[in-house]
Amino acid sequence: KTGAKKWEFETEGWVWPSPAIGTDGTVYIGSNDSKVYALYGNNGTVRWKFSTEGPVQSSPTIGADGTIYIGSRDNKIYALDGKNGAKRWEFKTGNFVWASPAVGIDGTVYVGSWDKKFYALNGNTGDEIWVFETDGEVSSSPVIWSDGTVYFGSTDNNIYAISTTSKNLANSSWPMRGQNFRHTGQVPEK
């Protein structure tokens, strides 16, 4: 109503990515200090933090079971427990991961890397399902349409549409960057 500051939280590095918000109000965000933070949305205190081996410039997404998926400049994609930050798995790519993942209704995690590849990963295990190679770095965050088509761009000047088995977004509060198809960034109230 007034624009008055509710709280602020200072990281040890600049903050590049957009946050994701869980249904309980937890705010998840990465920082250039090589950490992923979970902050209580009502007061900005730390719920947990997770250290990577490189700056985190990828925006987090949330799977149907509350898993946080996020990329890092340490060339990895991480799956973290949304409640306590414990690492569930990591997947190593050939270069930076700046793109934000998108999670399909079947649990598949889609994300690109600066290694010029676009990956489909099993959200439970981190195992590679398939990989699509482009002629340029993939820093574009993918979107999933209701017919299973995944769209993303590459520095090779192309936009790609890939057929997948994910016939919609995951049933979660934040399955892709911007939260939903319209990128409203609003979590429905319980």
C-alpha positions in Angstrom: 0.0 0.0 0.0 2.8 2.4 0.9 6.0 1.1 -0.7 7.6 0.9 2.8 10.4 -1.7 3.1 9.3 -4.8 5.0 12.8 -6.2 5.3 16.1 -6.7 3.5 18.7 -9.4 3.4 22.3 -8.8 2.4 24.3 -11.6 0.6 28.0 -11.5 0.1 27.7 -10.9 -3.6 25.4 -9.2 -6.0 22.0 -10.8 -6.8 21.4 -11.5 -10.5 18.5 -14.1 -10.6 14.9 -13.7 -9.9 13.5 -15.4 -6.8 11.0 -18.2 -6.6 8.4 -18.4 -3.9 7.1 -21.6 -2.2 3.5 -22.1 -1.2 4.5 -21.5 2.5 6.0 -18.1 1.5 9.6 -19.2 1.5 11.7 -17.1 -0.9 14.4 -19.0 -2.8 17.2 -17.1 -4.5 20.8 -17.5 -5.7 23.7 -15.0 -5.3 27.0 -14.3 -6.9 28.5 -15.3 -3.5 28.1 -19.0 -4.7 25.1 -19.6 -2.4 21.5 -20.5 -2.7 19.3 -19.0 0.0 15.9 -19.9 1.4 14.5 -16.9 3.3 11.4 -16.7 5.4 9.1 -14.4 3.4 7.6 -12.7 6.3 10.8 -11.4 7.9 13.8 -12.2 5.6 15.7 -14.4 8.0 17.6 -17.4 6.7 15.8 -20.7 6.7 18.8 -22.4 5.1 21.6 -21.8 2.7 23.5 -24.1 0.3 27.0 -23.4 -1.1 28.0 -24.2 -4.7 31.4 -23.9 -6.2 30.5 -20.9 -8.4 28.3 -17.9 -8.6 24.5 -18.7 -8.8 23.0 -16.6 -11.6 20.2 -19.0 -12.5 16.7 -18.4 -11.0 15.4 -21.4 -9.0 12.3 -23.4 -9.9 10.2 -25.7 -7.6 9.1 -29.2 -8.3 5.8 -30.7 -7.3 7.4 -32.3 -4.2 9.1 -29.0 -3.1 12.5 -29.8 -4.6 14.4 -26.7 -5.6 16.2 -26.9 -9.0 18.9 -24.3 -9.8 22.0 -24.0 -12.0 25.4 -22.5 -11.1 28.5 -21.2 -12.9 30.3 -24.2 -11.4 28.8 -26.1 -14.4 26.2 -27.9 -12.3 22.5 -28.2 -11.9 21.4 -28.9 -8.4 18.3 -30.5 -6.8 17.9 -29.3 -3.2 15.4 -30.2 -0.5 13.2 -27.2 -0.2 12.7 -27.7 3.5 16.3 -27.9 4.6 18.6 -27.3 1.6 20.1 -30.8 1.6 21.5 -31.8 -1.8 19.4 -34.5 -3.5 21.6 -34.7 -6.6 23.8 -32.7 -8.9 24.3 -33.0 -12.6 27.5 -31.8 -14.3 27.4 -30.0 -17.7 30.3 -28.9 -19.8 30.0 -25.2 -18.9 28.1 -22.5 -17.0 24.4 -22.9 -16.2 22.9 -19.5 -16.3 19.5 -20.6 -17.6 16.7 -21.3 -15.1 15.2 -24.8 -15.2 11.6 -25.6 -16.0 9.9 -28.6 -14.5 7.3 -30.6 -16.4 4.2 -32.3 -14.9 6.0 -35.7 -15.3 8.9 -34.4 -13.2 11.3 -33.9 -16.0 13.7 -30.9 -15.5 14.6 -29.0 -18.6 17.6 -26.6 -18.7 20.3 -25.3 -21.0 24.0 -24.7 -20.5 26.8 -22.7 -22.0 28.2 -26.0 -23.3 25.7 -25.5 -26.2 23.4 -28.2 -25.0 19.9 -28.4 -23.7 19.1 -31.2 -21.2 16.1 -33.2 -20.1 16.9 -34.7 -16.6 15.0 -37.0 -14.4 13.8 -34.8 -11.5 14.1 -37.6 -9.0 17.5 -38.9 -9.8 19.3 -36.3 -11.9 19.9 -38.8 -14.7 20.1 -37.5 -18.2 17.0 -38.5 -20.3 18.2 -36.8 -23.5 20.3 -33.9 -24.7 19.8 -31.6 -27.7 22.8 -29.8 -29.1 22.8 -26.3 -30.6 25.5 -24.3 -32.3 25.6 -21.7 -29.5 25.4 -21.3 -25.7 22.0 -21.8 -24.1 21.4 -19.2 -21.5 17.7 -18.8 -22.3 15.3 -20.2 -19.7 12.9 -22.7 -21.2 9.1 -22.6 -21.1 6.8 -25.6 -21.4 3.5 -25.4 -23.2 0.4 -27.6 -22.4 1.0 -29.8 -25.5 4.5 -30.8 -24.3 6.5 -28.4 -26.5 9.5 -26.8 -24.8 10.7 -23.5 -26.2 14.2 -22.0 -25.6 16.7 -19.8 -27.4 20.4 -20.0 -28.1 23.2 -17.7 -29.0 23.3 -19.4 -32.4 20.4 -17.0 -33.3 17.8 -19.7 -33.2 14.7 -20.4 -31.1 14.0 -24.0 -30.7 10.7 -25.9 -30.2 11.3 -29.4 -28.8 8.6 -32.1 -28.5 8.6 -33.7 -25.0 6.5 -36.0 -22.9 5.7 -33.2 -20.4 2.2 -32.3 -21.2 2.2 -29.3 -18.9 4.1 -27.6 -16.1 4.7 -29.3 -12.8 1.9 -28.9 -10.3 4.0 -26.6 -8.0 4.1 -23.0 -6.9 7.0 -22.1 -9.2 7.7 -24.7 -12.0 9.5 -22.2 -14.3 11.1 -18.8 -14.3 8.3 -16.2 -13.9 6.1 -18.8 -12.1 3.6 -19.7 -14.8 2.6 -19.3 -18.5 1.8 -15.7 -18.0 4.8 -15.0 -15.8 2.6 -13.4 -13.2 5.0 -14.2 -10.3 2.1 -14.7 -7.9 1.7 -17.8 -5.8 -2.0 -18.6 -5.2 -3.0 -18.4 -1.6 -3.8 -21.6 0.2 
